[in-house]
Amino acid sequence: MPLHTLLTRARLLPVSVISDADKSLPTMDHGIHRIAGTGTIAGRAVTAHSDGDLLSVLEGLELAQPGDVLVVDASTNPTVAVAGGLFATEAHRKGLSAIIVDGLVRDLDTLRPLGFTVYARGTCPRSGPATTPPRTQVPIRCGGVNVHPGTLVLADDDGVLVTTPERLTALIDTAEAIHLHEETALAKLTDGGSLFSSMNFRTHRENVLNGTPSKLGFIA
């Protein structure tokens, strides 16, 4: 499947559904949260390792192509912002999907109305220097997970998940089926139906109590 098609399908799903399709997929810790933007993003990682210096982030921003996600490990210096309004506006102009920072950002008054997706641990008005030789397109850690150049990054309001094209291809059909079942169950609930009429909870509970192999799921 072409990567463009795969990512387009992934963007139509909540990240929680993709996680449900393969619970072994690594997710960034909850400290990495959405600062600005909406919806589900999905793209290839362009990585930057920053000790609080801006040159790595700028070089990563220059290297990134439309649809990419700039992922920055700035965890070693949680005292300065390494991205803000200017960087996000340039990323938006270039057509990037998002900037994700294990560290701090700034310029919320610019970020929020821009409509571009930014994740970070928090904000700080002070920015870092631009004096350290840049390190980009190297393996990094972000939010407690390994991110390599080209790793697929998916994120929404629930958080950030990373995977590979091969694993996403293997699970995308299952994820779409889960999403359809959840949407059907939600529609029944909205109409006054019971959640338990849409799930095999009682049968699964009995199987668990009896030591019988079983799996909780939706009833078609």
Short mmCIF file of C-alpha atoms in Angstrom, two decimals:
data_model
loop_
_atom_site.label_atom_id
_atom_site.label_comp_id
_atom_site.label_asym_id
_atom_site.label_seq_id
_atom_site.Cartn_x
_atom_site.Cartn_y
_atom_site.Cartn_z
CA MET A 1 0.00 0.00 0.00
CA PRO A 2 1.42 3.45 -0.86
CA LEU A 3 2.46 5.36 2.26
CA HIS A 4 0.28 8.32 1.27
CA THR A 5 -2.79 6.07 1.19
CA LEU A 6 -1.87 4.46 4.51
CA LEU A 7 -1.44 7.81 6.27
CA THR A 8 -4.67 9.15 4.78
CA ARG A 9 -6.56 6.17 6.20
CA ALA A 10 -4.86 6.60 9.58
CA ARG A 11 -5.87 10.26 9.80
CA LEU A 12 -9.53 9.22 9.65
CA LEU A 13 -9.20 7.22 12.88
CA PRO A 14 -8.78 8.13 16.54
CA VAL A 15 -5.31 7.21 17.76
CA SER A 16 -6.96 5.18 20.55
CA VAL A 17 -8.47 2.86 17.92
CA ILE A 18 -5.08 2.31 16.30
CA SER A 19 -3.69 1.50 19.74
CA ASP A 20 -6.55 -0.94 20.36
CA ALA A 21 -5.68 -2.73 17.12
CA ASP A 22 -2.16 -3.39 18.46
CA LYS A 23 -1.71 -2.65 22.14
CA SER A 24 2.03 -3.27 21.89
CA LEU A 25 2.58 -0.05 19.93
CA PRO A 26 4.63 2.43 21.98
CA THR A 27 2.98 5.65 23.11
CA MET A 28 4.68 8.78 24.44
CA ASP A 29 4.08 9.52 28.09
CA HIS A 30 1.13 11.73 28.99
CA GLY A 31 3.37 14.71 29.69
CA ILE A 32 3.65 15.22 25.93
CA HIS A 33 0.29 16.85 25.23
CA ARG A 34 -1.31 18.97 22.55
CA ILE A 35 -0.56 22.68 22.89
CA ALA A 36 -2.27 23.77 19.66
CA GLY A 37 -4.12 22.31 16.68
CA THR A 38 -6.96 19.83 16.24
CA GLY A 39 -7.71 16.45 14.70
CA THR A 40 -5.56 13.40 14.04
CA ILE A 41 -2.13 13.89 12.51
CA ALA A 42 -0.02 11.20 10.86
CA GLY A 43 3.36 11.57 9.21
CA ARG A 44 6.99 10.51 8.99
CA ALA A 45 9.36 11.69 11.69
CA VAL A 46 12.19 14.11 11.03
CA THR A 47 14.23 14.03 14.23
CA ALA A 48 16.25 16.67 16.05
CA HIS A 49 18.28 16.34 19.26
CA SER A 50 18.52 19.61 21.15
CA ASP A 51 20.06 20.42 24.52
CA GLY A 52 17.98 23.59 24.51
CA ASP A 53 19.80 25.01 21.50
CA LEU A 54 17.77 26.16 18.49
CA LEU A 55 20.10 25.14 15.65
CA SER A 56 19.03 21.49 15.65
CA VAL A 57 15.37 22.49 15.55
CA LEU A 58 15.98 24.95 12.73
CA GLU A 59 17.92 22.39 10.70
CA GLY A 60 15.17 19.82 11.23
CA LEU A 61 12.61 22.37 10.13
CA GLU A 62 14.64 23.06 6.99
CA LEU A 63 14.97 19.33 6.20
CA ALA A 64 11.33 18.42 6.80
CA GLN A 65 9.05 17.89 3.81
CA PRO A 66 5.27 18.34 3.46
CA GLY A 67 3.43 15.86 5.65
CA ASP A 68 6.42 15.19 7.92
CA VAL A 69 6.38 15.52 11.71
CA LEU A 70 9.31 17.34 13.31
CA VAL A 71 10.10 15.44 16.53
CA VAL A 72 12.49 17.12 18.96
CA ASP A 73 14.21 15.68 22.03
CA ALA A 74 14.93 18.68 24.24
CA SER A 75 14.49 16.77 27.49
CA THR A 76 17.99 17.49 28.79
CA ASN A 77 17.23 21.21 29.17
CA PRO A 78 13.69 21.77 30.48
CA THR A 79 14.34 25.46 31.19
CA VAL A 80 14.00 27.04 27.73
CA ALA A 81 11.61 26.92 24.79
CA VAL A 82 13.00 25.40 21.60
CA ALA A 83 10.07 26.23 19.31
CA GLY A 84 7.44 28.93 19.08
CA GLY A 85 5.35 31.05 16.80
CA LEU A 86 7.93 31.64 14.06
CA PHE A 87 8.97 27.99 13.81
CA ALA A 88 5.37 26.76 13.83
CA THR A 89 4.33 29.30 11.20
CA GLU A 90 7.18 28.16 8.94
CA ALA A 91 6.22 24.51 9.53
CA HIS A 92 2.63 25.35 8.64
CA ARG A 93 3.78 27.17 5.49
CA LYS A 94 5.82 24.16 4.41
CA GLY A 95 2.92 21.78 4.95
CA LEU A 96 4.31 19.79 7.87
CA SER A 97 1.84 17.76 9.93
CA ALA A 98 3.09 18.76 13.38
CA ILE A 99 5.93 19.68 15.70
CA ILE A 100 6.34 17.43 18.74
CA VAL A 101 8.78 18.50 21.46
CA ASP A 102 9.93 16.62 24.53
CA GLY A 103 10.51 19.98 26.17
CA LEU A 104 9.02 23.45 26.11
CA VAL A 105 7.58 25.83 23.51
CA ARG A 106 6.31 29.40 23.59
CA ASP A 107 4.16 32.02 21.80
CA LEU A 108 0.75 30.52 22.56
CA ASP A 109 -0.97 33.66 21.26
CA THR A 110 0.48 32.83 17.84
CA LEU A 111 0.25 29.04 18.02
CA ARG A 112 -3.40 28.68 18.95
CA PRO A 113 -5.00 30.75 16.17
CA LEU A 114 -2.54 29.33 13.60
CA GLY A 115 -4.33 25.98 13.57
CA PHE A 116 -1.05 24.06 13.32
CA THR A 117 -0.50 21.07 15.59
CA VAL A 118 2.13 21.41 18.31
CA TYR A 119 2.80 19.02 21.21
CA ALA A 120 5.11 19.73 24.13
CA ARG A 121 5.47 19.31 27.88
CA GLY A 122 4.68 22.94 28.56
CA THR A 123 5.61 26.52 27.86
CA CYS A 124 8.34 28.99 28.78
CA PRO A 125 8.87 32.56 27.55
CA ARG A 126 12.66 32.21 27.41
CA SER A 127 14.21 30.66 24.30
CA GLY A 128 17.49 28.83 24.04
CA PRO A 129 20.69 29.93 22.26
CA ALA A 130 21.74 29.01 18.72
CA THR A 131 25.39 28.07 19.20
CA THR A 132 25.62 24.25 19.32
CA PRO A 133 26.31 22.21 16.15
CA PRO A 134 23.00 20.71 15.05
CA ARG A 135 22.13 17.02 15.38
CA THR A 136 19.30 15.96 13.09
CA GLN A 137 18.01 12.76 11.51
CA VAL A 138 19.48 10.69 14.34
CA PRO A 139 17.72 8.25 16.68
CA ILE A 140 16.21 10.11 19.65
CA ARG A 141 14.02 9.52 22.69
CA CYS A 142 10.83 11.54 22.91
CA GLY A 143 8.29 11.05 25.65
CA GLY A 144 10.00 7.85 26.71
CA VAL A 145 9.91 6.11 23.31
CA ASN A 146 12.50 5.63 20.59
CA VAL A 147 11.95 7.67 17.44
CA HIS A 148 14.04 7.12 14.32
CA PRO A 149 14.07 9.16 11.12
CA GLY A 150 11.13 7.91 9.09
CA THR A 151 9.24 6.47 12.08
CA LEU A 152 5.51 7.03 11.66
CA VAL A 153 3.99 9.36 14.23
CA LEU A 154 0.25 9.49 14.92
CA ALA A 155 -1.34 11.87 17.39
CA ASP A 156 -4.60 13.44 18.51
CA ASP A 157 -6.00 14.86 21.75
CA ASP A 158 -5.39 11.54 23.53
CA GLY A 159 -1.65 11.57 22.89
CA VAL A 160 1.13 10.41 20.59
CA LEU A 161 1.82 6.93 19.20
CA VAL A 162 4.74 5.74 17.08
CA THR A 163 4.93 2.81 14.69
CA THR A 164 6.42 1.65 11.40
CA PRO A 165 4.83 1.52 7.94
CA GLU A 166 4.86 -2.27 8.12
CA ARG A 167 3.05 -2.47 11.45
CA LEU A 168 0.52 0.20 10.50
CA THR A 169 -0.20 -1.61 7.24
CA ALA A 170 -0.76 -4.85 9.15
CA LEU A 171 -3.28 -3.32 11.57
CA ILE A 172 -5.13 -0.66 9.57
CA ASP A 173 -7.98 -2.96 8.46
CA THR A 174 -8.50 -4.12 12.05
CA ALA A 175 -8.44 -0.54 13.32
CA GLU A 176 -11.07 0.53 10.79
CA ALA A 177 -13.28 -2.40 11.82
CA ILE A 178 -12.92 -1.47 15.51
CA HIS A 179 -13.81 2.12 14.72
CA LEU A 180 -16.94 1.03 12.84
CA HIS A 181 -18.04 -1.17 15.76
CA GLU A 182 -17.44 1.68 18.23
CA GLU A 183 -19.37 4.16 16.10
CA THR A 184 -22.26 1.69 15.83
CA ALA A 185 -22.27 1.06 19.59
CA LEU A 186 -22.14 4.80 20.28
CA ALA A 187 -25.10 5.40 17.97
CA LYS A 188 -27.09 2.75 19.85
CA LEU A 189 -26.19 4.35 23.19
CA THR A 190 -27.21 7.76 21.90
CA ASP A 191 -30.57 6.26 20.92
CA GLY A 192 -31.05 4.91 24.45
CA GLY A 193 -29.65 1.41 23.98
CA SER A 194 -27.37 -0.40 26.41
CA LEU A 195 -23.62 -0.77 25.99
CA PHE A 196 -23.97 -4.39 27.08
CA SER A 197 -26.22 -5.18 24.12
CA SER A 198 -23.32 -4.27 21.85
CA MET A 199 -20.62 -6.25 23.68
CA ASN A 200 -19.97 -9.83 24.70
CA PHE A 201 -19.24 -8.71 28.27
CA ARG A 202 -21.32 -11.33 30.08
CA THR A 203 -20.03 -14.26 28.03
CA HIS A 204 -16.47 -12.99 28.29
CA ARG A 205 -16.79 -12.52 32.06
CA GLU A 206 -17.99 -16.10 32.49
CA ASN A 207 -15.17 -17.38 30.33
CA VAL A 208 -12.62 -15.45 32.38
CA LEU A 209 -14.10 -16.79 35.63
CA ASN A 210 -13.98 -20.34 34.25
CA GLY A 211 -10.47 -20.01 32.88
CA THR A 212 -11.68 -20.35 29.31
CA PRO A 213 -9.78 -18.43 26.62
CA SER A 214 -11.87 -15.44 25.60
CA LYS A 215 -11.65 -11.93 24.24
CA LEU A 216 -13.81 -8.93 25.05
CA GLY A 217 -15.32 -7.47 21.90
CA PHE A 218 -18.30 -6.07 20.09
CA ILE A 219 -21.31 -8.07 18.91
CA ALA A 220 -22.03 -7.56 15.23
#
